[in-house]
Amino acid sequence: DVKVTQSSRYLVKRTGEKVFLECVQDMDHENMFWYRQDPGLGLRLIYFSYDVKMKEKGDIPEGYSVSREKKERFSLILESASTNQTSMYLCASRPVGGSGANVLTFGAGSRLTVL
Amino acid sequence: AQSVTQPDIHITVSEGASLELRCNYSYGATPYLFWYVQSPGQGLQLLLKYFSGDTLVQGIKGFEAEFKRSQSSFNLRKPSVHWSDAAEYFCAVGGVGRRALTFGSGTRLQVQP
């Protein structure tokens, strides 16, 4: 089975801190995504990467940046955390071809609280 | 722009009763459609998907969904709900290539004994 691992399940940070959320997938998927999940709003796309060093802004990129230096790893960076970034963050990956094409596989999520 | 509407925020059904969760989408071409389920504290798990062909698709855990192009709908159904089906359900629409999935706001399912 494809595995998407988010290194931190729960984080508590202070306003203004720099925050790194790490995501690693083990099935050589080309595409990787970061979504933010808030009650009543569903999942909203922050950034996605369709290949190494390639990225595109999603619907809510403000206050976030990303890094994809290796195919298996996609990092979400909050340069200066704010309280309105308290949320659940979900990483996902998907292959471009093959039988699993276009199907997202999600990690378990990282719940971030900014005080 | 693509969008998904799940009109029911919260649904409660009795165990053994049938279930239908509604999903309407907006998409400029032939859509790829998905239903995902999220148990408390977990990530999302794929229930089923529609890419093309038969408009009635079967998924895991006894779920099925029907694509109706004329109504822009992709409703999820289950004939008999089990207590373990209590979770949040998300409908999503997307296409090929570099286009990411767009998710609905979710429907929380509660199952009464």
Coordinates of C-alpha atoms in Angstrom, one line a residue:
Chain A
D1 CA 0.0 0.0 0.0
V2 CA 1.0 3.6 -0.7
K3 CA 2.0 5.3 2.4
V4 CA 2.0 9.1 3.0
T5 CA 3.6 10.0 6.3
Q6 CA 3.3 13.3 8.0
S7 CA 6.0 13.6 10.6
S8 CA 4.1 15.5 13.2
R9 CA 0.5 14.7 14.2
Y10 CA 0.2 17.5 16.8
L11 CA 2.1 20.8 17.0
V12 CA 1.8 23.8 19.2
K13 CA 3.6 26.9 18.1
R14 CA 3.6 30.6 19.1
T15 CA 2.7 33.5 16.9
G16 CA 5.6 34.6 14.7
E17 CA 7.4 31.3 14.8
K18 CA 8.6 29.6 11.6
V19 CA 6.8 26.2 11.2
F20 CA 7.8 23.3 9.0
L21 CA 5.3 20.5 8.2
E22 CA 6.9 17.5 6.6
C23 CA 5.4 15.0 4.3
V24 CA 7.0 11.9 2.8
Q25 CA 5.5 9.4 0.3
D26 CA 7.0 6.0 -0.5
M27 CA 5.5 5.1 -3.9
D28 CA 7.3 7.4 -6.3
H29 CA 4.3 9.6 -7.0
E30 CA 4.8 12.6 -9.2
N31 CA 2.2 14.9 -7.7
M32 CA 2.0 16.0 -4.1
F33 CA -0.5 18.4 -2.3
W34 CA -1.1 20.3 0.8
Y35 CA -4.6 20.9 1.9
R36 CA -6.0 22.7 4.9
Q37 CA -9.1 21.4 6.7
D38 CA -11.4 23.5 8.8
P39 CA -14.9 22.7 10.1
G40 CA -17.6 23.7 7.7
L41 CA -15.1 24.6 5.0
G42 CA -13.9 21.2 3.9
L43 CA -10.5 20.8 2.4
R44 CA -8.9 23.8 0.7
L45 CA -5.8 23.6 -1.5
I46 CA -2.8 25.5 -0.3
Y47 CA -0.1 24.4 -2.8
F48 CA 0.6 21.5 -5.0
S49 CA 3.7 20.2 -6.7
Y50 CA 3.6 18.2 -10.0
D51 CA 7.3 17.4 -10.0
V52 CA 10.5 18.0 -8.2
K53 CA 11.2 21.7 -7.7
M54 CA 7.9 22.5 -9.4
K55 CA 5.0 24.1 -7.5
E56 CA 1.7 25.9 -8.1
K57 CA -0.4 28.0 -5.8
G58 CA -3.7 26.6 -4.8
D59 CA -6.7 28.5 -3.5
I60 CA -5.3 29.8 -0.3
P61 CA -1.5 30.2 -0.6
E62 CA -1.1 33.4 1.4
G63 CA 1.1 33.0 4.4
Y64 CA 2.5 29.7 3.2
S65 CA 5.4 28.5 1.1
V66 CA 6.5 25.0 0.0
S67 CA 9.6 23.1 -0.9
R68 CA 10.1 20.0 -3.0
E69 CA 13.8 19.2 -3.4
K70 CA 13.3 15.4 -3.6
K71 CA 10.4 13.5 -5.3
E72 CA 9.3 11.8 -2.1
R73 CA 9.2 14.8 0.2
F74 CA 7.0 17.9 0.2
S75 CA 7.3 20.5 2.9
L76 CA 4.9 23.2 3.9
I77 CA 6.4 26.2 5.6
L78 CA 4.7 28.9 7.6
E79 CA 7.2 31.7 7.6
S80 CA 5.6 33.5 10.5
A81 CA 2.7 31.6 12.1
S82 CA -0.5 33.4 13.0
T83 CA -3.4 32.3 15.1
N84 CA -5.6 32.1 11.9
Q85 CA -3.4 29.3 10.7
T86 CA -4.5 27.0 13.5
S87 CA -5.9 24.1 11.5
M88 CA -5.6 20.5 10.4
Y89 CA -3.1 20.2 7.5
L90 CA -3.4 17.2 5.2
C91 CA -0.7 16.1 2.7
A92 CA -1.6 13.9 -0.3
S93 CA 0.1 12.4 -3.2
R94 CA -1.0 10.8 -6.5
P95 CA 0.6 9.1 -9.5
V96 CA 0.3 10.5 -13.0
G97 CA -0.1 7.2 -14.8
G98 CA -1.0 3.6 -14.1
S99 CA -4.0 2.1 -12.4
G100 CA -4.0 4.6 -9.5
A101 CA -3.8 7.7 -11.7
N102 CA -5.6 10.7 -10.5
V103 CA -6.4 9.1 -7.1
L104 CA -5.1 11.0 -4.1
T105 CA -3.7 9.1 -1.1
F106 CA -3.7 11.1 2.1
G107 CA -1.6 11.2 5.2
A108 CA -3.1 11.1 8.7
G109 CA -2.9 14.9 9.1
S110 CA -1.0 17.4 11.2
R111 CA -3.0 19.4 13.7
L112 CA -1.4 22.7 14.3
T113 CA -2.3 25.1 17.1
V114 CA -0.8 28.6 17.0
L115 CA -1.0 30.5 20.3
Chain B
A1 CA -13.8 27.1 -12.0
Q2 CA -14.6 23.8 -10.5
S3 CA -16.7 23.5 -7.3
V4 CA -18.5 21.0 -5.2
T5 CA -21.6 21.4 -3.0
Q6 CA -22.6 19.1 -0.3
P7 CA -25.9 20.6 0.9
D8 CA -26.2 18.4 4.1
I9 CA -23.8 19.4 6.8
H10 CA -25.0 16.8 9.2
I11 CA -27.2 13.7 8.8
T12 CA -28.4 11.2 11.4
V13 CA -29.7 7.8 10.5
S14 CA -30.6 4.7 12.4
E15 CA -28.5 1.6 12.1
G16 CA -29.8 -0.6 9.4
A17 CA -31.5 2.3 7.5
S18 CA -30.6 3.3 4.0
L19 CA -28.4 6.3 3.4
E20 CA -28.0 8.9 0.6
L21 CA -25.5 11.7 0.7
R22 CA -25.9 14.4 -1.8
C23 CA -23.2 15.9 -4.0
N24 CA -23.5 18.5 -6.8
Y25 CA -20.5 19.7 -8.8
S26 CA -19.6 22.3 -11.3
Y27 CA -16.9 21.4 -13.9
G28 CA -16.2 22.6 -17.4
A29 CA -15.4 19.2 -18.9
T30 CA -16.0 15.5 -18.2
P31 CA -15.3 15.3 -14.5
Y32 CA -13.5 12.8 -12.4
L33 CA -15.6 12.3 -9.3
F34 CA -14.6 10.9 -5.9
W35 CA -16.0 10.1 -2.5
Y36 CA -13.7 10.0 0.5
V37 CA -14.4 9.1 4.1
Q38 CA -12.7 10.5 7.2
S39 CA -12.9 8.8 10.6
P40 CA -12.2 10.9 13.6
G41 CA -8.5 11.9 13.9
Q42 CA -7.7 10.2 10.6
G43 CA -6.8 11.2 7.1
L44 CA -9.1 10.6 4.2
Q45 CA -9.7 7.2 2.7
L46 CA -11.0 6.7 -0.9
L47 CA -14.5 5.1 -1.0
L48 CA -15.0 5.1 -4.7
K49 CA -14.3 7.0 -7.9
Y50 CA -15.9 7.7 -11.3
F51 CA -13.8 8.3 -14.4
S52 CA -15.9 7.1 -17.2
G53 CA -18.2 4.2 -18.4
D54 CA -20.9 2.8 -16.2
T55 CA -22.5 5.6 -14.3
L56 CA -23.2 3.5 -11.2
V57 CA -20.0 2.7 -9.4
Q58 CA -19.3 0.4 -6.5
G59 CA -16.9 1.2 -3.8
I60 CA -15.6 -0.3 -0.5
K61 CA -17.7 -1.0 2.6
G62 CA -20.8 -1.5 0.5
F63 CA -21.1 2.0 -0.8
E64 CA -22.2 3.0 -4.3
A65 CA -22.6 6.2 -6.2
E66 CA -24.4 7.3 -9.3
F67 CA -23.1 9.9 -11.8
K68 CA -26.0 11.9 -13.3
R69 CA -24.6 14.3 -15.9
S70 CA -27.9 16.0 -16.5
Q71 CA -28.2 16.9 -12.8
S72 CA -24.5 17.5 -12.2
S73 CA -24.8 15.1 -9.3
F74 CA -22.8 12.2 -7.8
N75 CA -24.8 11.0 -4.8
L76 CA -23.4 8.4 -2.4
R77 CA -25.7 5.6 -1.2
K78 CA -25.7 2.6 1.1
P79 CA -28.7 0.2 1.5
S80 CA -28.0 -0.6 5.2
V81 CA -25.9 1.6 7.5
H82 CA -23.7 0.2 10.2
W83 CA -22.6 2.0 13.3
S84 CA -19.0 1.9 12.0
D85 CA -20.1 4.1 9.1
A86 CA -20.2 7.1 11.4
A87 CA -17.7 9.5 9.9
E88 CA -17.3 12.6 7.7
Y89 CA -17.8 12.1 4.0
F90 CA -16.3 14.3 1.3
C91 CA -17.2 14.5 -2.4
A92 CA -14.5 15.8 -4.7
V93 CA -14.2 16.7 -8.4
G94 CA -11.1 17.1 -10.5
G95 CA -9.5 16.4 -13.8
V96 CA -6.4 15.0 -15.3
G97 CA -2.9 16.4 -15.4
R98 CA -2.0 19.3 -13.2
R99 CA -5.5 20.1 -11.9
A100 CA -5.9 19.4 -8.3
L101 CA -9.1 18.0 -6.7
T102 CA -11.7 20.4 -5.3
F103 CA -13.5 19.1 -2.2
G104 CA -16.9 19.8 -0.8
S105 CA -17.4 21.0 2.7
G106 CA -18.3 17.5 3.9
T107 CA -21.3 15.8 5.5
R108 CA -21.0 14.4 9.0
L109 CA -22.9 11.1 9.4
Q110 CA -24.2 10.1 12.8
V111 CA -25.6 6.6 13.3
Q112 CA -28.1 5.9 16.0
P113 CA -28.4 2.4 17.5

